XYZ file of C-alpha atoms in Angstrom:
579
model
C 92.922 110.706 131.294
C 91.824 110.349 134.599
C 95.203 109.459 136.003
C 98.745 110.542 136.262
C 101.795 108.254 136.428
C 101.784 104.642 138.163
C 99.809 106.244 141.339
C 96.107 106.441 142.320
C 93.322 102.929 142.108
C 93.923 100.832 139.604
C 90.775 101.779 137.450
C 92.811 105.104 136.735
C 94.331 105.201 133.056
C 98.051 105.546 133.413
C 100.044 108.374 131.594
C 103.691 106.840 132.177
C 105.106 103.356 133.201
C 108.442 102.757 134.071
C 110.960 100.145 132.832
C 114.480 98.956 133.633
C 115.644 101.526 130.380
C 113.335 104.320 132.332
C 109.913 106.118 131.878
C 107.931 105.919 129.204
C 105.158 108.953 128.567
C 102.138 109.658 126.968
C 102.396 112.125 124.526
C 99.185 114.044 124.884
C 99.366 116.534 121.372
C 100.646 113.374 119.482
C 97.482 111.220 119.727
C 95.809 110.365 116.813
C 91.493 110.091 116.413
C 89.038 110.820 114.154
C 88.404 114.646 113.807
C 85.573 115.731 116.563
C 85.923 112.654 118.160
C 83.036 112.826 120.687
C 84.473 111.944 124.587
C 84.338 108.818 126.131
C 81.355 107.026 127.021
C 80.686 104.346 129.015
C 78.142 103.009 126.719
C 80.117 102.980 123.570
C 82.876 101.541 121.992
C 81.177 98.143 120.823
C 82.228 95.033 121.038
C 80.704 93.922 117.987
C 82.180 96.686 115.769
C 85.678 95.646 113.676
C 88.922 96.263 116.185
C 90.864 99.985 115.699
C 94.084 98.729 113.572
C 96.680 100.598 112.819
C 99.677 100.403 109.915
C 102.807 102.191 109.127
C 104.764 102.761 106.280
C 108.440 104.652 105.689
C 108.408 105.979 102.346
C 111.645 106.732 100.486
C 112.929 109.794 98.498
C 110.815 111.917 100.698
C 111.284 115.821 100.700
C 111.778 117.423 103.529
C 112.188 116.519 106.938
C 112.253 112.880 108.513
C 109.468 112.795 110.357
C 106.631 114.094 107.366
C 108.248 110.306 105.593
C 105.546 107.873 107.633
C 102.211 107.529 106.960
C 99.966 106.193 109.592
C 96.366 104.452 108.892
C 93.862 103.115 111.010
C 90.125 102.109 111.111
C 86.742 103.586 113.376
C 83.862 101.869 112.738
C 82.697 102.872 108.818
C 85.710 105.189 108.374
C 89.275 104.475 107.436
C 91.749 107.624 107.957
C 95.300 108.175 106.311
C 97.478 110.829 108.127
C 101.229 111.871 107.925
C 102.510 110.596 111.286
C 104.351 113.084 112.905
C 105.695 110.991 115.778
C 106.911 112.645 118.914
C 108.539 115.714 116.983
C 105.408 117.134 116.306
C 101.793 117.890 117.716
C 99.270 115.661 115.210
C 96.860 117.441 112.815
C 93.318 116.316 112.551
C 92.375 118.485 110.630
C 94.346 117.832 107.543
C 93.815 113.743 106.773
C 95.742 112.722 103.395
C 92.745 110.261 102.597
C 89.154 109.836 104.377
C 87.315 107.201 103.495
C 83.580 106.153 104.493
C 82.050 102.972 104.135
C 78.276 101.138 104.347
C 77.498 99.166 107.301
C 78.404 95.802 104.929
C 81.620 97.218 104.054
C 83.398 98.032 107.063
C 87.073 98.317 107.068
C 88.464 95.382 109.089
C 91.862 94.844 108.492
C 95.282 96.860 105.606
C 98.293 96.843 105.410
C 100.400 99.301 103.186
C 103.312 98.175 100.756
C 106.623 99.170 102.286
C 108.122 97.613 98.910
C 106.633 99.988 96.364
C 106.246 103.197 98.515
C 107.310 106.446 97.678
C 106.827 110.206 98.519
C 104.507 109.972 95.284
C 102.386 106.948 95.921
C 101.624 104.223 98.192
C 99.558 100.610 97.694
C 96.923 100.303 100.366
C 95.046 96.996 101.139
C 91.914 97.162 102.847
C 90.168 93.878 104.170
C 86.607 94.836 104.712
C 84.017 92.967 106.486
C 82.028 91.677 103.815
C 84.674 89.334 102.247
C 85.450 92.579 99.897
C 89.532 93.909 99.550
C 90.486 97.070 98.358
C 93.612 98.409 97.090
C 93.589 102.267 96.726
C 96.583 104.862 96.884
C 95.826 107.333 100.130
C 98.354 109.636 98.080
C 97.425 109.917 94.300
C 93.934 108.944 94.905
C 93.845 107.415 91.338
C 94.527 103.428 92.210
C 91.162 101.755 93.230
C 90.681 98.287 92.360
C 88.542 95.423 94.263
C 88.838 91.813 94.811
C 85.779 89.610 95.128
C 83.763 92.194 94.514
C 80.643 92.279 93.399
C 78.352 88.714 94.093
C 82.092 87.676 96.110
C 82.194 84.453 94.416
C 85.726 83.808 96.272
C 84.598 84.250 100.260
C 81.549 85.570 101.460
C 82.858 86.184 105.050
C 84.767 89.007 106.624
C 88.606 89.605 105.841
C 90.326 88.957 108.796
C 94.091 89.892 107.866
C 95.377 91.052 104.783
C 99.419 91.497 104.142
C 101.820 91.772 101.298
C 104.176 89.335 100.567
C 107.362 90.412 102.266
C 109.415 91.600 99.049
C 106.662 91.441 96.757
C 105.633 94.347 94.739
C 101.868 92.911 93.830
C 101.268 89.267 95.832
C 99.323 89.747 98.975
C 97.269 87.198 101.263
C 93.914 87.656 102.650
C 92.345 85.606 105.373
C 88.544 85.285 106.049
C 86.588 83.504 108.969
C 85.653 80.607 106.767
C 89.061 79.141 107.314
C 90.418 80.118 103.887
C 93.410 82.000 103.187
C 94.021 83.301 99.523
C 96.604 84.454 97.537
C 95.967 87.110 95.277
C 98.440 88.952 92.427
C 97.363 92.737 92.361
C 98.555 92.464 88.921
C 95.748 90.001 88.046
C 91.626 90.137 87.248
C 89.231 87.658 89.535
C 87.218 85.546 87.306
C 83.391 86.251 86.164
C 82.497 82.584 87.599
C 82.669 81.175 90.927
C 86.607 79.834 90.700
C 86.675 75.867 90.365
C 90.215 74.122 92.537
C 91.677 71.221 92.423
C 94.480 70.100 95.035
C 97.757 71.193 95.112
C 99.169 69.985 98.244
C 97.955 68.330 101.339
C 99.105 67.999 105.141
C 98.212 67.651 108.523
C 95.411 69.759 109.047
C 95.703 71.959 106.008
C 95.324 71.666 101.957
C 96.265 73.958 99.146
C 93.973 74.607 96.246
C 94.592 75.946 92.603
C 92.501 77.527 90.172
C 91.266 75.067 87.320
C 91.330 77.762 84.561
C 92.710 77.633 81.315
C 94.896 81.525 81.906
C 96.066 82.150 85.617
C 93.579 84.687 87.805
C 92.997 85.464 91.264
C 93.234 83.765 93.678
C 96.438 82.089 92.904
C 96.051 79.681 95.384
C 93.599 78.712 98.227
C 94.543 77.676 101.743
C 92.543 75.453 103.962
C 93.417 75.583 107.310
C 92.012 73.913 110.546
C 88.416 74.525 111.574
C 87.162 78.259 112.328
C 87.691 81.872 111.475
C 91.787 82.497 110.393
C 92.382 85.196 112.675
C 95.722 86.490 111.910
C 99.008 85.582 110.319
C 102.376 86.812 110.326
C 105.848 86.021 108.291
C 109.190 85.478 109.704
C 111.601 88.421 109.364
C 113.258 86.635 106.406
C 109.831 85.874 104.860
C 110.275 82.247 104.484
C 107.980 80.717 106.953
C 103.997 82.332 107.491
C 102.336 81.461 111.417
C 98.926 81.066 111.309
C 96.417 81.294 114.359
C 92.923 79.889 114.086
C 89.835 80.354 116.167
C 90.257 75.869 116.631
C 93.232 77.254 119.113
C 96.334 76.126 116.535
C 99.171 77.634 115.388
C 100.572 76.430 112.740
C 104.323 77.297 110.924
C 104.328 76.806 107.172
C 107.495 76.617 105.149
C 105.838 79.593 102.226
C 107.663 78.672 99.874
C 107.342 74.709 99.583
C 103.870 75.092 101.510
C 105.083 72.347 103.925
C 103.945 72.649 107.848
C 107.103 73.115 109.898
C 105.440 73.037 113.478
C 101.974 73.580 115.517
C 101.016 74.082 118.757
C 97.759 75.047 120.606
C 96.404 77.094 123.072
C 95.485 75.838 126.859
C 91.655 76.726 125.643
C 90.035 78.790 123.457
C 91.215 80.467 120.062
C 94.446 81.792 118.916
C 93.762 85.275 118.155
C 97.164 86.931 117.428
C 101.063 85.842 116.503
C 104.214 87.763 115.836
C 107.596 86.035 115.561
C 110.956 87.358 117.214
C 113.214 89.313 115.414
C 115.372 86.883 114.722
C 113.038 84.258 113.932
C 113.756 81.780 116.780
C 110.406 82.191 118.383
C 106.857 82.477 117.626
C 104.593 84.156 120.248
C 100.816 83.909 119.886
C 97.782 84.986 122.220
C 94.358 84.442 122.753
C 91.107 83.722 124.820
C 93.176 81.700 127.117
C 94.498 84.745 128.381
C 97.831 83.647 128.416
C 100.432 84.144 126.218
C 101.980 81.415 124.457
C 105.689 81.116 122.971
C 106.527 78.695 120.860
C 110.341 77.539 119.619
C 111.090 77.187 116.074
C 114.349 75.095 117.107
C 112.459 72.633 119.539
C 109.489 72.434 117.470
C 107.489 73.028 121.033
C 106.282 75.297 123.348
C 108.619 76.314 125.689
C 106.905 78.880 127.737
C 103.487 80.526 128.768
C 102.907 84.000 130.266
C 100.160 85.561 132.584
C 99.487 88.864 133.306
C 96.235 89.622 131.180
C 93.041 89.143 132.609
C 91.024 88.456 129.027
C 91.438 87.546 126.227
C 94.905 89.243 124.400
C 94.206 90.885 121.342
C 97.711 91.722 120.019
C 101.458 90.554 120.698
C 104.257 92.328 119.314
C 108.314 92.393 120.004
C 110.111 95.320 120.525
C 113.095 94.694 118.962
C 114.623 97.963 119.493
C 115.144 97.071 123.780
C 115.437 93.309 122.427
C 119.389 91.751 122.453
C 120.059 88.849 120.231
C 122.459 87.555 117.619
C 121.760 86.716 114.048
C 123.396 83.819 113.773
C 121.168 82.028 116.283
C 117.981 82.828 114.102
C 116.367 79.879 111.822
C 117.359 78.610 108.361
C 117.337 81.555 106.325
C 116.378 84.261 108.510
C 120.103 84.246 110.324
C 121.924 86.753 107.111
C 119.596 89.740 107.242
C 116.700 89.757 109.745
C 114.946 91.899 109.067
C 115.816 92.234 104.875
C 111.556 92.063 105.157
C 110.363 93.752 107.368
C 107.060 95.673 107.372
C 108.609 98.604 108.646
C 111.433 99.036 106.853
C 113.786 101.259 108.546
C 111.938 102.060 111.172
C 112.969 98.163 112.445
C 116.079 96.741 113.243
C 117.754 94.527 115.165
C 119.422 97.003 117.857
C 123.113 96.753 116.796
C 125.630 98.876 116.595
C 127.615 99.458 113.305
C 130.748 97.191 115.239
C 128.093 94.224 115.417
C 127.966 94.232 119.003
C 124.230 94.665 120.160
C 123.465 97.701 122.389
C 122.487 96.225 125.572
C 120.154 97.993 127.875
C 120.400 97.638 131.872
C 120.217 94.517 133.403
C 119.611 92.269 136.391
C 119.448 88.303 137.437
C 119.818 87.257 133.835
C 122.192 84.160 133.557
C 121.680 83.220 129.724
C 124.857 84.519 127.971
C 125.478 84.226 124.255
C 128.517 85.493 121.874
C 128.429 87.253 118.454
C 130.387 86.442 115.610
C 133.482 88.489 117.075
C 133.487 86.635 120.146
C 131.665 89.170 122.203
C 129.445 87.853 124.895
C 126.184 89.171 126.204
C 122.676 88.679 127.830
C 120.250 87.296 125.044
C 116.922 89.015 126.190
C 113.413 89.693 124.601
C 111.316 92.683 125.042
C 107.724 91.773 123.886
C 104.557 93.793 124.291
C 100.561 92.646 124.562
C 97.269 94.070 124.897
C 94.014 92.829 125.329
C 90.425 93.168 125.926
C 91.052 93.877 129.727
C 92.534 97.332 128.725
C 95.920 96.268 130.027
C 99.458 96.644 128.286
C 102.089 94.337 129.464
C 105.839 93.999 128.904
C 107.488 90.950 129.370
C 111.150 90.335 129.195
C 111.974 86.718 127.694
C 115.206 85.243 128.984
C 117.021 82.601 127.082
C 117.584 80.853 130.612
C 113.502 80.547 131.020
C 113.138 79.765 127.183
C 115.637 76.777 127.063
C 114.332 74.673 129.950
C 113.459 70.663 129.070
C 110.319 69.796 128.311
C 109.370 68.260 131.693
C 107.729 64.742 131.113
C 104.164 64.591 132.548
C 103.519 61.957 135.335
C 102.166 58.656 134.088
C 99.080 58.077 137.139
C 97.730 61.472 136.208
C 93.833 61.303 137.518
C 91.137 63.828 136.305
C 88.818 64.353 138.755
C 84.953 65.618 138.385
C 85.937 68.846 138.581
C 88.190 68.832 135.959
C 91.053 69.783 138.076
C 94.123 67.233 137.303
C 94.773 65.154 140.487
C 97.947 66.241 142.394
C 98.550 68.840 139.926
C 96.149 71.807 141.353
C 96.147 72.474 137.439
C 92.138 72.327 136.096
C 92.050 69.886 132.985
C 92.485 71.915 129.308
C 88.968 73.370 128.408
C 88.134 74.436 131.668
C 87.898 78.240 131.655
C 90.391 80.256 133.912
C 90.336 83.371 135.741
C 93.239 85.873 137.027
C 92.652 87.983 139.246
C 96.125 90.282 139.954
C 98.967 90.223 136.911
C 101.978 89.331 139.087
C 100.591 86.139 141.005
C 102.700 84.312 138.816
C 105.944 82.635 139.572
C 108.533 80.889 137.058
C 107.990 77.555 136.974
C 111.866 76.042 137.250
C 113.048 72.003 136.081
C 114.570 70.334 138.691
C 116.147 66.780 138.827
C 114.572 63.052 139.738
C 115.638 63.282 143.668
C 113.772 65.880 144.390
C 110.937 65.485 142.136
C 108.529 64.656 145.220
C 109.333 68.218 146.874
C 109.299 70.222 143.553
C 105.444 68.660 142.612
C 104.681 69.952 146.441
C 106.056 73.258 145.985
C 104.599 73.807 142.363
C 101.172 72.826 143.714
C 101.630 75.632 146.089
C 102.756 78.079 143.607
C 99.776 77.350 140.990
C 96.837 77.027 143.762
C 97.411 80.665 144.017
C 96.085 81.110 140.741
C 92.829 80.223 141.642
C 92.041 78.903 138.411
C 88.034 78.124 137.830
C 87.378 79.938 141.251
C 83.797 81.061 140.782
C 85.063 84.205 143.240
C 87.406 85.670 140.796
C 84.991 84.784 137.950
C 82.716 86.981 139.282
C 85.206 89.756 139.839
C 87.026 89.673 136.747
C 83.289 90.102 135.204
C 82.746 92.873 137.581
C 85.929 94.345 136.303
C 85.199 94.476 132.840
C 81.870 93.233 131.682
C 82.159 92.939 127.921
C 85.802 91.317 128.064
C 84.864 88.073 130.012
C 87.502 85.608 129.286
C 85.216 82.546 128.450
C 86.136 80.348 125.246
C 83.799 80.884 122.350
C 81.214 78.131 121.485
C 82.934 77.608 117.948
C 86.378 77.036 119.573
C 86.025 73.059 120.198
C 89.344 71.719 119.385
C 91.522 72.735 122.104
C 93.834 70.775 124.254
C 90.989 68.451 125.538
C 92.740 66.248 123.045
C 90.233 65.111 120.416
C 89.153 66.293 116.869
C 85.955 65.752 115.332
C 87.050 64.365 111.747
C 83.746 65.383 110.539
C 84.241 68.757 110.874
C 87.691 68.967 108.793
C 87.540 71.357 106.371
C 88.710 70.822 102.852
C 88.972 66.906 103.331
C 92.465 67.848 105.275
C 94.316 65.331 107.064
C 93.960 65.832 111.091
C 97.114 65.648 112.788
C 98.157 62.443 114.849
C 99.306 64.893 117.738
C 96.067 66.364 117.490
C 94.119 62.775 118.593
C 96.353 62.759 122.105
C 95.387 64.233 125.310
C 96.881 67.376 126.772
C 100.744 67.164 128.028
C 102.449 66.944 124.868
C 104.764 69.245 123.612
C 102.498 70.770 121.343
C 99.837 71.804 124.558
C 101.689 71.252 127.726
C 100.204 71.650 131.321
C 100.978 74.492 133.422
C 103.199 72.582 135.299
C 105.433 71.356 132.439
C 106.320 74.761 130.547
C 107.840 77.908 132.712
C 104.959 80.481 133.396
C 106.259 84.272 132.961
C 105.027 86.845 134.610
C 105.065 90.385 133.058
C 107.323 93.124 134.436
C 104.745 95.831 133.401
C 101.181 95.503 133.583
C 99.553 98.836 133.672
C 95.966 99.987 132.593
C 96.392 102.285 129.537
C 92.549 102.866 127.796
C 88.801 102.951 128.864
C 87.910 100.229 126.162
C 89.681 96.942 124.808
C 92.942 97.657 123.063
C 93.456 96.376 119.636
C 97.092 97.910 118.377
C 100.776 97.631 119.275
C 103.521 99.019 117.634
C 107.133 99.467 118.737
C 109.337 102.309 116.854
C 112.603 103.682 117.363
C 111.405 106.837 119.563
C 108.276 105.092 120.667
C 105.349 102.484 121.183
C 102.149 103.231 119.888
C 98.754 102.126 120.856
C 95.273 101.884 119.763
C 92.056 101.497 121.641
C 88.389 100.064 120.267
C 86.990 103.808 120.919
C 89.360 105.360 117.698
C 92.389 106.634 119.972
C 95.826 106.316 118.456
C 98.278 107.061 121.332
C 101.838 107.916 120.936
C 104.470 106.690 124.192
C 107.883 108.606 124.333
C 110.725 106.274 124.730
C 112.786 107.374 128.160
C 114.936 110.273 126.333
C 113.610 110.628 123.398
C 110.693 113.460 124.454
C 111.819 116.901 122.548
């Protein structure tokens, strides 16, 4: 690492960053690679090679001490590697993998996710997504589970796997999404077919249809989703399970009810595609990020987006809460997901929702926050989110969400709006959806605050002021954000044409599904509001952590952990948890 602490230029890699709960620090002997991993160069890492993830699992009725119980896997290139994570206790040993795997160039890992359901000291299920349209499940541990779905001539999807996940709860359904568009659900349980599968509808919706099988005895896939145009790029469930976000490279998200298959909500990016989503902990909001640079929150309440956030200066490759700093209630989370939050999740009992065993949440130190909620005893405190997000500009940024900046109106755009030429909104500053944008610091950004009719003349004024510092399409800052980082240029790619320009080509739907009404209107809505009619976050950290894109975020009790495209697994201390 060339650099130590938050000091030096700011192309130094930073070892510690500091937060209102105190510093967090890179834990050198804890970082995870492949074994002889050859040093950094310039010239490597590709951009074209499959993102570094990484996945955890607890496992139960494990011997011996608490920290040999996780198991930690991740990806490099051909290789996928299966360690015992030993956290911040102990030093990590490369030399001593539970399960190496190597793979041909058409079968690169891309994408697994373990089964924290079925997981035990003895054995755990391990799906792997690889890049031909191929998914594994193998067990790390016993090494005698190995089976494959659309294997062979991959009747079911010939494109890459671009998330795979158990069923929260499930012991043997999982769901695999490709770049065609489709999503699949599969029964480990069950055999694919010898023929190419035959569907007929199931259900239908705005932008979306769901196919079955036409076969006389039930086999994989057990159903087939159609979503949008473009690559699937990542899905996520709510903490109670219920509801599945989906983010496309078309620039939608879009909430399904799982179990009734019914869309709940969508939204879409200011440009580009959607390329990752997480939900809160208690399923009130769902964040998402993507070539837009920006981060995007979205409330399951409001059915809107409430917010944006800026900090990143390309595209963001994951979001993830924390919702160990993060102080909520239960009872304020969505239908379902308010009795047990996090019953689901991935993590087991490494997650929770940062309560004490009285009820009352543990809150952390705190400043200027004015949104005050009460628990079930009558309690009040601060409702606050702590959410992380990396992206291809290296950076890792924590933003704290505030109730108060989450709950503003939906401000009502101006009726004599003008586009000019340029593509810059008249009397706005603001440059018309589509257009690309360019930061070029991470705190330029000020909260964007609602104010009433009489002074509606000064507040459009003073925004205008506020925004034109963001120099948004200014060929300057193009140039050195390129400068900056010259494979991570935060353009919109070619196949992402439904954005909020406001218009969908019907003869690109996908599955003969039904385009959304909301869809066919121009920018300003609810479901893709301007700049000026959502608040715009800023991030209270923004620090440069890795030489090459980061592709992994994971908050745990005692730390964060973070991955980078050049096979680094890096382990952060929480502030007093270092041994």
């Amino acid at each position: 690492m060339a650099g130590q602490g938050d000091t030096g230029t700011k192309e130094e890699i930073k070892t510690q960053f500091t937060t209102v709960e105190g510093v967090y620090r890179l834990l050198s002997p804890s970082e995870y690679s492949r074994p002889n991993r050859v040093a950094y160069s310039s010239s490597g890492g590709g951009g074209s090679t499959p993102a570094v993830r990484v996945s955890l699992v607890k496992v139960s009725d494990s011997p011996g001490h608490d920290h040999d119980r996780t198991k930690i896997c991740f990806n490099y290139g051909r290789e996928l590697f299966v360690y015992t994570y030993r956290g911040i206790k102990k030093a990590a040993d490369l030399t001593k993998p539970i399960d190496k795997r190597s793979y041909n160039k058409e079968d690169v890992p891309t994408c697994h996710d373990f089964n924290s359901k079925t997981a035990t000291a003895d054995g755990v299920s391990l799906l792997v997504g690889l890049l031909g349209g191929q998914i594994q499940l193998i067990d790390p541990i016993t090494k005698e589970v190995n089976k494959a779905y659309n294997a062979g001539e991959r009747l079911i999807d010939k494109t890459k796997v671009t998330c795979v996940r158990w069923v929260p709860g499930s012991p043997n359904q999982f769901l695999a999404a490709h770049s065609s568009g489709h999503m699949y659900t599969y029964n480990e349980e069950l055999l694919c077919g010898m023929d190419r599968p035959h569907y007929q509808l199931f259900k239908q919706g705005e932008g979306y249809s769901v196919y079955t099988c036409k076969t006389k005895s039930t086999r994989n896939p057990l159903y087939r989703w159609v979503i949008g145009e473009g690559s699937i790029n990542e899905f996520a469930f709510s903490p109670c399970s219920k509801y599945l976000a989906v983010v496309s490279q078309d620039g939608y998200l879009k909430v399904f009810n799982f179990d009734t298959m019914d869309l709940v909500g969508t939204a879409r990016s200011y440009y580009g595609g959607l390329l990752c989503v997480c939900w809160s902990p208690d399923g009130r909001y769902v964040v998402c990020g993507g070539e837009d640079d920006l981060i995007t929150v979205w409330s399951y309440k409001e059915k809107r987006v409430v917010a944006r956030g800026q900090g990143h200066k390309s595209w963001v490759t994951v979001v993830a809460f924390d919702s160990f700093t993060s102080v909520y209630s239960d009872a304020e989370g969505v239908d379902g997901c308010s009795d047990d939050t996090t019953k689901h999740n991935s993590f087991s009992n490494d997650v929770h929702n940062s309560k004490t065993n009285s009820g009352v949440p543990n809150s952390r130190p705190s400043s200027n926050r004015n949104s005050v909620a009460s628990d079930s005893s009558g309690m009040s405190f601060i409702t606050s989110y702590r959410l992380g997000s990396v992206g291809q500009d290296t950076l890792l940024c924590l933003w704290d969400l505030k109730d108060d900046a989450l709950t503003q109106p939906y401000r009502r755009p101006r009726s004599s709006t003008v586009v000019s030429s340029s593509g810059v909104v008249a009397g706005s500053g603001v440059p018309q959806a589509g257009q690309p944008t360019t930061n070029s610091k991470c705190n330029s950004v000020k909260d964007s605050v609602a104010t009433d009719s009489s002074h509606h003349s000064h507040s459009a004024n003073s925004l205008t002021a506020k925004l034109a510092n963001l120099n948004f399409g200014e060929k300057k800052d193009k140039e050195k954000s390129e400068k900056d980082h010259k494979r991570s240029l935060s353009l919109a790619s070619k196949n992402s044409t439904q954005n909020c320009k406001g218009y969908v080509n019907k003869n690109q739907i996908v599955g003969s599904s039904v385009p959304s009404e909301d869809s066919q209107k121009p920018m300003g809505t609810p479901l893709c509001p301007r700049l000026d009619e959502c608040p715009m976050l800023e991030p209270m950290v923004c620090k440069k952590i890795g030489h090459e894109r980061l592709s992994g975020l994971v908050f745990r009790e005692d730390c964060v952990i973070t991955s980078c495209q050049d096979g680094c697994i890096l382990t952060w201390c929480r502030p007093g948890k270092q041994v």
